[in-house]
CSV table of C-alpha atoms and ligand atoms in Angstrom, one decimal:
chain,number,residue,atom,x,y,z
A,154,MET,CA,215.7,-61.7,-104.5
A,155,ASP,CA,218.5,-64.3,-104.6
A,156,PHE,CA,221.7,-64.3,-102.7
A,157,LEU,CA,223.7,-62.9,-105.6
A,158,GLY,CA,221.2,-60.1,-105.9
A,159,LEU,CA,221.4,-59.3,-102.2
A,160,TYR,CA,225.2,-59.3,-102.5
A,161,PHE,CA,225.2,-56.7,-105.2
A,162,LEU,CA,222.6,-54.6,-103.5
A,163,GLN,CA,224.8,-54.6,-100.4
A,164,LEU,CA,227.8,-53.7,-102.4
A,165,ALA,CA,225.9,-50.9,-104.0
A,166,LEU,CA,224.7,-49.6,-100.7
A,167,ILE,CA,228.0,-49.8,-98.9
A,168,GLY,CA,230.3,-48.9,-101.8
A,169,GLY,CA,228.3,-46.2,-103.5
A,170,PRO,CA,226.7,-43.5,-101.4
A,171,SER,CA,229.1,-43.8,-98.5
A,172,VAL,CA,232.1,-43.2,-100.6
A,173,ALA,CA,230.5,-40.2,-102.2
A,174,LEU,CA,229.5,-38.9,-98.7
A,175,GLY,CA,232.8,-39.6,-97.1
A,176,SER,CA,234.7,-37.3,-99.5
A,177,SER,CA,232.3,-34.4,-99.1
A,178,GLY,CA,230.7,-33.3,-95.8
A,179,TRP,CA,232.6,-32.8,-92.6
A,180,ASP,CA,231.0,-33.7,-89.3
A,181,CYS,CA,230.8,-30.5,-87.2
A,182,LEU,CA,232.1,-32.2,-84.1
A,183,ARG,CA,235.3,-33.2,-86.0
A,184,ALA,CA,235.5,-29.8,-87.5
A,185,GLY,CA,235.1,-28.3,-84.0
A,186,ASP,CA,237.8,-30.6,-82.7
A,187,THR,CA,240.2,-29.6,-85.5
A,188,CYS,CA,239.4,-26.0,-84.8
A,189,SER,CA,239.9,-26.2,-81.1
A,190,SER,CA,243.4,-27.7,-81.6
A,191,ASP,CA,244.4,-24.9,-83.9
A,192,ASP,CA,245.8,-21.7,-82.2
A,193,SER,CA,244.3,-19.3,-84.6
A,194,CYS,CA,240.9,-21.1,-85.2
A,195,SER,CA,240.1,-21.8,-81.5
A,196,PRO,CA,239.8,-18.2,-80.2
A,197,ARG,CA,237.8,-17.2,-83.2
A,198,LEU,CA,235.2,-19.9,-82.7
A,199,ARG,CA,235.0,-18.9,-79.0
A,200,THR,CA,234.4,-15.3,-80.1
A,201,LEU,CA,231.8,-16.3,-82.6
A,202,ARG,CA,229.9,-18.3,-80.0
A,203,GLN,CA,229.8,-15.3,-77.7
A,204,CYS,CA,228.5,-13.2,-80.6
A,205,VAL,CA,225.5,-15.4,-81.1
A,206,ALA,CA,224.8,-16.0,-77.4
A,207,GLY,CA,221.2,-15.6,-76.4
A,208,ASP,CA,220.0,-16.4,-79.9
A,209,GLY,CA,221.6,-13.1,-81.2
A,210,SER,CA,219.3,-11.0,-79.1
A,211,VAL,CA,222.3,-9.4,-77.4
A,212,LYS,CA,222.8,-6.0,-79.1
A,213,LEU,CA,226.4,-5.8,-80.2
A,214,GLY,CA,228.4,-2.6,-80.0
A,215,PRO,CA,230.3,-1.4,-83.0
A,216,GLY,CA,233.6,-2.8,-81.7
A,217,ALA,CA,232.1,-6.2,-80.9
A,218,ARG,CA,230.4,-6.2,-84.2
A,219,SER,CA,233.5,-5.9,-86.2
A,220,GLN,CA,235.2,-8.5,-84.0
A,221,CYS,CA,232.4,-10.8,-84.7
A,222,GLU,CA,232.6,-10.2,-88.4
A,223,ASN,CA,236.3,-10.8,-88.5
A,224,ALA,CA,235.9,-14.1,-86.6
A,225,MET,CA,233.1,-15.2,-89.0
A,226,THR,CA,235.0,-14.3,-92.1
A,227,ALA,CA,238.1,-16.2,-90.9
A,228,LEU,CA,236.0,-19.2,-89.9
A,229,LEU,CA,234.4,-19.4,-93.3
A,230,ALA,CA,237.7,-20.6,-94.6
A,231,THR,CA,237.9,-23.6,-92.3
A,232,PRO,CA,236.2,-27.0,-92.3
A,233,LEU,CA,233.6,-25.5,-90.0
A,234,HIS,CA,232.0,-24.0,-93.0
A,235,GLY,CA,229.8,-26.6,-94.6
A,236,CYS,CA,230.1,-29.1,-91.8
A,237,GLN,CA,227.0,-31.1,-90.9
A,238,CYS,CA,225.7,-33.5,-88.2
A,239,LYS,CA,224.1,-36.9,-88.3
A,240,ARG,CA,220.6,-37.2,-87.0
A,241,GLY,CA,220.5,-39.2,-83.7
A,242,MET,CA,224.3,-39.2,-83.4
A,243,LYS,CA,226.2,-39.2,-80.2
A,244,LYS,CA,226.6,-35.6,-78.9
A,245,GLU,CA,224.1,-34.5,-81.6
A,246,LYS,CA,223.4,-31.3,-79.6
A,247,ASN,CA,227.1,-30.4,-79.3
A,248,CYS,CA,227.5,-31.0,-83.0
A,249,LEU,CA,224.5,-28.8,-83.9
A,250,SER,CA,225.6,-26.0,-81.6
A,251,ILE,CA,228.8,-25.8,-83.7
A,252,TYR,CA,226.7,-25.9,-86.9
A,253,TRP,CA,224.5,-23.1,-85.7
A,254,SER,CA,227.3,-20.9,-84.4
A,255,LEU,CA,228.3,-20.1,-88.0
A,256,HIS,CA,224.8,-20.2,-89.5
A,257,GLN,CA,223.3,-18.1,-86.8
A,258,SER,CA,226.0,-15.4,-87.0
A,259,GLY,CA,225.3,-14.9,-90.7
A,260,LEU,CA,221.8,-14.1,-89.6
A,261,VAL,CA,222.7,-11.9,-86.7
A,262,LEU,CA,225.4,-9.9,-88.4
A,263,HIS,CA,224.0,-9.6,-91.9
A,264,GLY,CA,220.4,-10.7,-91.7
A,265,LEU,CA,221.6,-13.4,-94.1
A,266,SER,CA,219.8,-16.7,-94.0
A,267,LEU,CA,221.4,-19.6,-95.7
A,268,VAL,CA,218.1,-21.1,-96.8
A,269,GLU,CA,219.7,-23.5,-99.1
A,270,ASP,CA,221.7,-25.2,-96.4
A,271,TYR,CA,220.6,-27.9,-93.9
A,272,PRO,CA,222.1,-29.2,-90.8
A,273,TYR,CA,221.9,-33.0,-91.3
A,274,GLU,CA,224.0,-35.2,-93.6
A,275,PRO,CA,221.8,-37.2,-96.0
A,276,GLU,CA,221.0,-40.6,-94.4
A,277,GLU,CA,223.1,-43.5,-95.2
A,278,ARG,CA,222.3,-46.8,-93.6
A,279,GLY,CA,223.8,-50.1,-93.9
A,280,SER,CA,222.6,-53.6,-94.5
A,281,ASP,CA,219.4,-53.3,-92.5
A,282,TYR,CA,217.8,-52.4,-95.8
A,283,VAL,CA,218.7,-55.6,-97.4
A,284,ARG,CA,217.1,-57.6,-94.7
A,285,LEU,CA,213.9,-55.6,-94.8
A,286,ALA,CA,213.7,-55.8,-98.6
A,287,SER,CA,213.3,-59.6,-98.2
A,288,ILE,CA,210.8,-59.3,-95.4
A,289,ALA,CA,208.7,-56.8,-97.4
A,290,ALA,CA,209.0,-58.9,-100.5
A,291,GLU,CA,207.6,-61.9,-98.7
A,292,SER,CA,204.7,-60.0,-97.3
A,293,GLU,CA,203.9,-58.3,-100.6
A,294,VAL,CA,202.4,-61.5,-101.8
A,295,THR,CA,199.9,-61.7,-99.0
A,296,THR,CA,199.4,-58.1,-98.2
A,297,VAL,CA,195.9,-57.2,-97.0
A,298,ASN,CA,196.5,-54.5,-94.5
A,299,ARG,CA,199.8,-52.8,-94.8
A,300,CYS,CA,199.5,-51.1,-91.4
A,301,LEU,CA,199.3,-54.5,-89.7
A,302,ASP,CA,202.0,-55.9,-91.8
A,303,ALA,CA,204.2,-53.0,-90.8
A,304,ALA,CA,203.7,-53.8,-87.2
A,305,LYS,CA,204.6,-57.4,-87.9
A,306,ALA,CA,207.7,-56.4,-89.8
A,307,CYS,CA,208.7,-54.2,-86.9
A,308,ASN,CA,208.4,-57.1,-84.4
A,309,ILE,CA,210.8,-59.2,-86.5
A,310,ASP,CA,213.5,-56.5,-86.3
A,311,GLU,CA,215.2,-56.3,-83.0
A,312,THR,CA,215.9,-52.6,-82.9
A,313,CYS,CA,212.4,-51.7,-84.2
A,314,GLN,CA,210.7,-54.0,-81.7
A,315,LYS,CA,212.8,-53.0,-78.8
A,316,THR,CA,212.6,-49.2,-79.3
A,317,ARG,CA,208.9,-49.3,-80.1
A,318,THR,CA,208.2,-51.3,-76.9
A,319,GLU,CA,210.2,-48.7,-75.1
A,320,TYR,CA,208.4,-45.7,-76.4
A,321,VAL,CA,204.9,-47.2,-75.9
A,322,SER,CA,205.8,-48.1,-72.3
A,323,ALA,CA,207.2,-44.7,-71.7
A,324,CYS,CA,204.2,-43.0,-73.2
A,325,ILE,CA,201.5,-44.9,-71.3
A,326,GLN,CA,203.1,-45.0,-68.0
A,327,PRO,CA,201.5,-42.7,-65.3
A,328,SER,CA,203.9,-40.8,-63.2
A,329,VAL,CA,203.4,-39.4,-59.7
A,330,ARG,CA,205.0,-36.1,-60.6
A,331,SER,CA,203.7,-35.5,-64.0
A,332,GLY,CA,200.2,-37.1,-64.0
A,333,PRO,CA,198.8,-39.5,-66.6
A,334,CYS,CA,202.1,-39.6,-68.4
A,335,ASN,CA,205.7,-38.3,-68.4
A,336,ARG,CA,205.8,-36.3,-71.6
A,337,PRO,CA,209.5,-35.6,-71.7
A,338,ARG,CA,210.3,-39.3,-71.3
A,339,CYS,CA,207.7,-40.2,-73.9
A,340,ASN,CA,209.1,-37.8,-76.4
A,341,LYS,CA,212.7,-38.9,-75.7
A,342,ALA,CA,211.7,-42.5,-76.4
A,343,LEU,CA,209.9,-41.5,-79.6
A,344,ARG,CA,212.9,-39.6,-80.9
A,345,LYS,CA,215.0,-42.6,-80.2
A,346,PHE,CA,212.6,-44.8,-82.2
A,347,PHE,CA,212.5,-42.5,-85.2
A,348,ASP,CA,216.3,-41.8,-85.1
A,349,ARG,CA,217.5,-45.3,-84.7
A,350,VAL,CA,215.1,-47.5,-86.7
A,351,PRO,CA,215.6,-47.6,-90.4
A,352,PRO,CA,213.0,-45.5,-92.3
A,353,ASP,CA,211.7,-48.6,-94.1
A,354,TYR,CA,210.1,-49.7,-90.8
A,355,THR,CA,209.1,-46.4,-89.4
A,356,HIS,CA,207.6,-45.0,-92.6
A,357,GLU,CA,205.6,-48.1,-93.2
A,358,LEU,CA,204.2,-47.9,-89.7
A,359,LEU,CA,203.4,-44.2,-89.9
A,360,PHE,CA,202.4,-43.7,-93.6
A,361,CYS,CA,200.7,-47.0,-94.4
A,362,PRO,CA,197.6,-46.2,-96.4
A,363,CYS,CA,194.2,-46.5,-94.7
A,364,THR,CA,190.8,-46.7,-96.3
A,365,ASP,CA,188.6,-46.8,-93.1
A,366,THR,CA,188.5,-44.8,-89.9
A,367,ALA,CA,189.5,-47.6,-87.7
A,368,CYS,CA,192.7,-48.0,-89.5
A,369,ALA,CA,193.3,-44.3,-89.7
A,370,GLU,CA,192.6,-44.0,-86.0
A,371,ARG,CA,195.1,-46.7,-85.2
A,372,ARG,CA,197.6,-45.0,-87.4
A,373,ARG,CA,197.0,-41.7,-85.6
A,374,GLN,CA,197.6,-43.4,-82.3
A,375,THR,CA,201.0,-44.7,-83.4
A,376,ILE,CA,202.8,-42.0,-81.6
A,377,VAL,CA,200.5,-42.0,-78.6
A,378,PRO,CA,199.1,-38.5,-79.0
A,379,THR,CA,197.5,-38.2,-75.6
A,380,CYS,CA,201.0,-38.3,-74.0
A,381,SER,CA,203.3,-37.1,-76.7
A,382,TYR,CA,201.7,-33.8,-77.6
A,383,GLU,CA,198.0,-33.3,-76.9
A,384,GLU,CA,196.9,-30.8,-74.3
A,385,LYS,CA,193.5,-29.5,-73.3
A,386,GLU,CA,194.1,-26.2,-75.0
A,387,LYS,CA,196.0,-25.8,-78.3
A,388,PRO,CA,198.9,-23.5,-77.6
A,389,ASN,CA,199.8,-20.8,-80.1
A,390,CYS,CA,202.0,-22.1,-82.9
A,391,LEU,CA,204.5,-19.3,-82.8
A,392,ALA,CA,205.0,-19.7,-79.1
A,393,GLN,CA,205.7,-23.4,-79.8
A,394,LEU,CA,208.1,-22.5,-82.6
A,395,ARG,CA,209.9,-20.1,-80.3
A,396,VAL,CA,210.5,-22.9,-77.8
A,397,CYS,CA,211.6,-25.1,-80.7
A,398,ARG,CA,214.1,-22.6,-82.0
A,399,ALA,CA,215.7,-22.2,-78.6
A,400,ASP,CA,216.7,-25.9,-78.7
A,401,TYR,CA,219.4,-26.9,-81.1
A,402,VAL,CA,217.9,-30.2,-81.9
A,403,CYS,CA,214.4,-29.0,-82.5
A,404,ARG,CA,215.6,-26.0,-84.5
A,405,SER,CA,217.6,-28.3,-86.7
A,406,ARG,CA,214.8,-30.7,-87.3
A,407,TRP,CA,212.6,-27.9,-88.3
A,408,ALA,CA,215.2,-26.4,-90.6
A,409,GLN,CA,215.7,-29.8,-92.2
A,410,PHE,CA,212.0,-30.3,-92.6
A,411,GLN,CA,211.7,-26.9,-94.3
A,412,PHE,CA,214.5,-27.9,-96.7
A,413,ASP,CA,213.4,-31.4,-97.6
A,414,CYS,CA,209.7,-30.8,-97.8
A,415,GLN,CA,209.9,-27.4,-99.5
A,416,PRO,CA,206.9,-27.3,-101.9
A,417,SER,CA,207.4,-26.2,-105.5
A,418,ASP,CA,204.8,-25.5,-108.3
A,419,LEU,CA,207.5,-26.0,-110.9
A,420,SER,CA,208.3,-29.7,-110.2
A,421,SER,CA,205.8,-32.5,-111.0
A,422,SER,CA,206.6,-34.1,-107.7
A,423,GLY,CA,205.5,-30.9,-105.9
A,424,CYS,CA,208.8,-30.9,-104.0
A,425,LYS,CA,211.7,-28.6,-104.7
A,426,GLN,CA,214.2,-31.3,-103.7
A,427,GLU,CA,212.3,-34.0,-105.7
A,428,ASN,CA,212.9,-36.5,-102.9
A,429,TYR,CA,209.8,-37.9,-101.2
A,430,GLY,CA,211.9,-40.2,-99.0
A,431,ALA,CA,213.9,-37.4,-97.6
A,432,CYS,CA,210.8,-35.3,-96.9
A,433,LEU,CA,209.1,-38.1,-94.9
A,434,LEU,CA,212.3,-38.7,-93.1
A,435,ALA,CA,212.5,-35.0,-92.1
A,436,TYR,CA,208.9,-35.2,-91.0
A,437,THR,CA,209.6,-38.1,-88.6
A,438,GLY,CA,212.5,-36.1,-87.3
A,439,LEU,CA,210.0,-33.6,-85.8
A,440,ILE,CA,208.2,-36.3,-83.8
A,441,GLY,CA,209.1,-36.1,-80.2
A,442,SER,CA,209.9,-32.3,-80.5
A,443,THR,CA,207.9,-29.3,-79.3
A,444,ILE,CA,206.3,-29.1,-82.7
A,445,THR,CA,205.4,-32.9,-83.1
A,446,PRO,CA,203.2,-33.3,-86.1
A,447,ASN,CA,200.6,-36.1,-86.5
A,448,TYR,CA,197.4,-36.9,-88.4
A,449,LEU,CA,194.7,-34.3,-87.6
A,450,ASP,CA,191.8,-36.8,-87.7
A,451,ASN,CA,190.8,-40.3,-88.5
A,452,SER,CA,189.2,-39.6,-91.9
A,453,THR,CA,191.9,-37.9,-93.9
A,454,SER,CA,195.7,-38.0,-94.2
A,455,ASN,CA,196.1,-34.4,-93.2
A,456,VAL,CA,198.8,-33.7,-90.8
A,457,GLY,CA,200.0,-30.9,-88.5
A,458,PRO,CA,201.3,-30.0,-85.1
A,459,TRP,CA,199.0,-29.5,-82.1
A,460,CYS,CA,198.7,-25.7,-82.1
A,461,SER,CA,196.6,-22.9,-83.4
A,462,CYS,CA,197.0,-19.4,-84.8
A,463,ALA,CA,194.2,-17.9,-82.8
A,464,ALA,CA,195.6,-15.0,-80.6
A,465,SER,CA,198.6,-14.4,-82.8
A,466,GLY,CA,198.0,-10.7,-82.9
A,467,ASN,CA,199.9,-9.0,-85.6
A,468,HIS,CA,202.0,-12.1,-86.2
A,469,ARG,CA,199.0,-13.8,-87.7
A,470,GLU,CA,200.5,-14.2,-91.2
A,471,GLU,CA,203.8,-15.6,-89.9
A,472,CYS,CA,201.8,-18.1,-87.9
A,473,ASN,CA,199.6,-19.1,-90.8
A,474,ASP,CA,202.7,-19.6,-92.9
A,475,PHE,CA,204.0,-22.0,-90.3
A,476,LEU,CA,200.8,-24.0,-90.1
A,477,GLU,CA,200.4,-24.1,-93.9
A,478,PHE,CA,203.7,-25.7,-94.2
A,479,PHE,CA,202.0,-28.7,-92.8
A,480,HIS,CA,198.3,-28.3,-93.7
A,481,ASP,CA,198.8,-27.0,-97.2
A,482,ASN,CA,202.1,-28.4,-98.4
A,483,VAL,CA,201.8,-30.1,-101.8
A,484,CYS,CA,205.2,-31.7,-101.4
A,485,LEU,CA,204.4,-33.3,-98.0
A,486,LYS,CA,201.0,-34.4,-99.2
A,487,ASN,CA,202.3,-36.0,-102.3
A,488,ALA,CA,205.1,-37.7,-100.4
A,489,ILE,CA,202.6,-39.4,-98.1
A,490,ILE,CA,200.2,-40.3,-100.9
A,491,ALA,CA,203.0,-41.6,-103.1
A,492,PHE,CA,204.3,-43.7,-100.3
A,493,GLY,CA,200.8,-45.1,-99.7
A,494,ASN,CA,200.1,-46.0,-103.2
A,495,GLY,CA,203.6,-47.2,-104.0
A,496,SER,CA,204.0,-44.8,-106.9
A,497,ASP,CA,207.2,-43.4,-105.3
A,498,VAL,CA,209.1,-46.5,-106.3
A,499,LYS,CA,207.1,-47.9,-109.2
A,500,SER,CA,210.1,-48.7,-111.4
A,501,GLY,CA,211.7,-51.2,-108.9
A,502,SER,CA,211.2,-54.9,-108.3
A,503,SER,CA,211.2,-54.6,-104.5
A,504,ARG,CA,209.3,-51.7,-103.0
A,505,ALA,CA,211.1,-51.5,-99.7
A,506,GLY,CA,214.4,-52.1,-101.3
A,507,ILE,CA,214.1,-49.2,-103.6
A,508,ALA,CA,212.4,-47.0,-101.1
A,509,SER,CA,215.6,-47.4,-99.0
A,510,PHE,CA,217.6,-45.8,-101.7
A,511,ALA,CA,215.6,-42.6,-101.5
A,512,PRO,CA,217.4,-41.0,-98.6
A,513,ALA,CA,220.7,-41.8,-100.1
A,514,THR,CA,220.0,-40.7,-103.6
A,515,ARG,CA,220.0,-37.1,-102.3
A,516,THR,CA,223.7,-37.4,-102.1
A,517,THR,CA,223.9,-37.4,-105.8
A,518,PRO,CA,221.5,-35.0,-107.5
A,519,GLY,CA,220.4,-33.0,-104.5
A,520,TYR,CA,223.7,-32.6,-102.8
A,521,HIS,CA,224.4,-29.3,-104.5
A,522,ARG,CA,225.0,-26.8,-101.9
A,523,PRO,CA,225.8,-23.2,-102.9
A,524,SER,CA,229.4,-23.2,-104.0
A,525,SER,CA,230.2,-20.5,-101.6
A,526,LEU,CA,229.5,-22.9,-98.8
A,527,HIS,CA,232.2,-25.2,-99.9
A,528,GLY,CA,234.4,-22.3,-99.9
A,529,ASN,CA,238.1,-22.9,-99.5
A,530,ARG,CA,237.8,-26.3,-98.0
A,531,ALA,CA,240.2,-27.8,-100.5
A,532,GLU,CA,242.8,-25.1,-99.9
A,533,HIS,CA,242.9,-25.8,-96.2
A,534,PRO,CA,243.7,-29.4,-95.8
A,535,GLN,CA,243.5,-30.1,-92.1
A,536,SER,CA,244.4,-33.1,-90.2
A,537,THR,CA,241.4,-35.4,-90.1
A,538,ASP,CA,243.0,-37.5,-87.4
A,539,THR,CA,240.7,-36.8,-84.5
A,540,THR,CA,242.5,-39.3,-82.3
A,541,GLN,CA,245.2,-36.7,-81.9
A,542,VAL,CA,242.8,-34.4,-80.2
A,543,ASN,CA,242.6,-34.9,-76.5
A,544,GLU,CA,239.0,-35.2,-75.3
A,545,ASN,CA,239.7,-32.4,-72.9
A,546,ASP,CA,240.5,-30.1,-75.7
A,547,ARG,CA,237.0,-30.1,-76.9
A,548,LEU,CA,235.3,-26.8,-76.6
A,549,TRP,CA,232.2,-28.3,-75.2
A,550,GLY,CA,231.7,-30.9,-72.7
A,551,ASP,CA,229.0,-33.5,-72.5
A,552,GLU,CA,226.9,-31.7,-70.0
A,553,GLU,CA,224.8,-30.1,-72.8
A,554,ASP,CA,224.0,-33.4,-74.4
A,555,SER,CA,220.7,-34.2,-72.8
A,556,THR,CA,218.8,-35.2,-75.9
A,557,LEU,CA,220.5,-38.5,-76.5
A,558,PRO,CA,218.4,-41.4,-75.4
A,559,SER,CA,220.4,-43.3,-72.9
A,560,PRO,CA,220.3,-46.7,-71.4
A,561,GLY,CA,219.2,-45.0,-68.2
A,562,LEU,CA,215.9,-44.2,-69.9
A,563,SER,CA,214.0,-46.7,-67.8
A,564,GLU,CA,215.5,-45.4,-64.5
A,565,HIS,CA,212.2,-44.7,-63.0
A,566,GLY,CA,210.2,-47.4,-64.6
A,567,ALA,CA,212.4,-50.4,-64.8
A,568,ALA,CA,209.7,-53.0,-64.0
A,569,PRO,CA,207.1,-52.1,-66.6
A,570,VAL,CA,209.7,-51.7,-69.3
A,571,HIS,CA,211.1,-55.1,-68.6
A,572,MET,CA,207.7,-56.6,-68.5
A,573,GLY,CA,206.9,-54.9,-71.8
A,574,LEU,CA,210.0,-56.4,-73.3
A,575,ALA,CA,209.2,-59.8,-72.1
A,576,LEU,CA,205.7,-59.8,-73.5
A,577,GLY,CA,207.1,-58.3,-76.7
A,578,TRP,CA,204.7,-56.3,-78.7
A,579,LEU,CA,201.6,-57.8,-77.2
A,580,LEU,CA,201.5,-55.7,-74.0
A,581,PRO,CA,201.7,-52.3,-75.6
A,582,VAL,CA,199.1,-53.2,-78.2
A,583,LEU,CA,196.8,-54.5,-75.5
A,584,LEU,CA,197.3,-51.5,-73.4
A,585,LEU,CA,196.8,-49.2,-76.3
A,586,LEU,CA,193.6,-50.9,-77.2
A,587,LEU,CA,192.4,-50.7,-73.6
A,588,SER,CA,193.3,-47.1,-73.1
A,589,HIS,CA,191.5,-45.9,-76.3
A,590,GLN,CA,188.3,-47.7,-76.0
B,861,NAG,C1,187.2,-41.0,-85.3
B,861,NAG,O1,187.3,-39.7,-84.6
B,861,NAG,C2,186.0,-39.3,-84.1
B,861,NAG,C3,186.2,-37.9,-83.6
B,861,NAG,O2,187.3,-37.7,-82.9
B,861,NAG,C4,185.6,-40.3,-83.0
B,861,NAG,O3,184.3,-39.9,-82.5
B,861,NAG,C5,185.5,-41.7,-83.6
B,861,NAG,O4,185.2,-42.6,-82.6
B,861,NAG,C6,186.8,-42.1,-84.3
B,861,NAG,N1,186.7,-43.3,-85.0
B,861,NAG,C7,187.4,-44.4,-84.7
B,861,NAG,C8,187.1,-45.6,-85.5
B,861,NAG,O5,188.1,-44.5,-83.8
B,862,NAG,C1,199.5,-42.3,-106.5
B,862,NAG,O1,199.5,-41.0,-106.0
B,862,NAG,C2,200.0,-40.0,-106.9
B,862,NAG,C3,200.0,-38.7,-106.2
B,862,NAG,O2,198.8,-38.3,-105.9
B,862,NAG,C4,199.2,-40.0,-108.2
B,862,NAG,O3,199.6,-39.1,-109.1
B,862,NAG,C5,199.2,-41.4,-108.8
B,862,NAG,O4,198.3,-41.5,-109.9
B,862,NAG,C6,198.8,-42.5,-107.8
B,862,NAG,N1,199.0,-43.8,-108.4
B,862,NAG,C7,198.2,-44.8,-108.2
B,862,NAG,C8,198.7,-46.1,-108.8
B,862,NAG,O5,197.2,-44.7,-107.6
């Protein structure tokens, strides 16, 4: 692609989807800030958050119930309704807690589940795509093994190389307290990798097509299964899902995955949302969570979380539904196959360049949320100037926000991480090879 082409591509990326996005969704943190600086909104949100405390398990008396309903009805007419969060954003957990306060109360009060809604804004990413398009275009000429090419491409990109080295180091480092590896640290680093690195790199690493078991085994090892999720015994899936739902981030990733990978017999793609890129992105959003999915073996491309439905008692069906969403999901399967054989983007000149549009295209055809959700947003113009809002006026502090990968990540293992960085990708790869002989 020549420079003029790149220039127009960049214009299209920056000018197009972001403008469309900017005029629609509200960030829930901003919506929460606006609400907390409003004398009538603020107490209602406080009330609502009490209503849904403890995952709605608290039985509400008739008085409390009507108070909750009033608060909810009033809040539906504010920007809180329809607000969303950005995956991997700063204070993601705070943002999601605001998102769920409204969505959860619908469930608690009316048994109403807003299935057609999802917590995360469609991805929009900047000029990283442009750079990758040219890298991938170069390698396309000489491609022999896409999985190895993906690793090379990742090493050329600073963010990809750095965060990948970080997670591999975190996931193979023994710890005195937690044994062979420190799972929480490993998962945190994995989430950072999949949240920060453009999907062009991450998808190529994780969904590159394999024709032999050695390749498939390496692909399965990408997320360091022994540390990130494997245990001697497979736990019960519903128990895992319960843990997941108790965490705002995991619950949101799961909700997003259900939305974006929802299978459909009526569509030729197999996906209700008709967007393979979004489905794969939602899939990687689960990696590093309680229900981390991965390839089940080294001879197929079947994926699923590390859990079983044995001993589910009379919740067997619910458990099977959960597992089938991975094992037997035509949308997810097609998304992986199509990515592998390149048929997801067959009309374009540059595979990676076009693939990168996939997450953004959802803003146009797929961004139809039920009209009730948009509600009276237009009738309630609120100040969008968040700089007016004193940080202290926020309803929630930072103390909850533990999911965000921080620079302090390497606190307990500074030396190996630095060594890993110095040796670039070589060290992790060597260690991986050694540890999986
Ligand atoms: C594939 O998996 C099987 C069973 O886990 C294992 O015995 C075999 O060594 C693996 N193959 C490769 C190439 O790693
Ligand atoms: C790629 O996979 C899709 C989905 O299974 C299939 O329909 C299509 O024919 C395949 N294309 C190629 C070129 O193999």
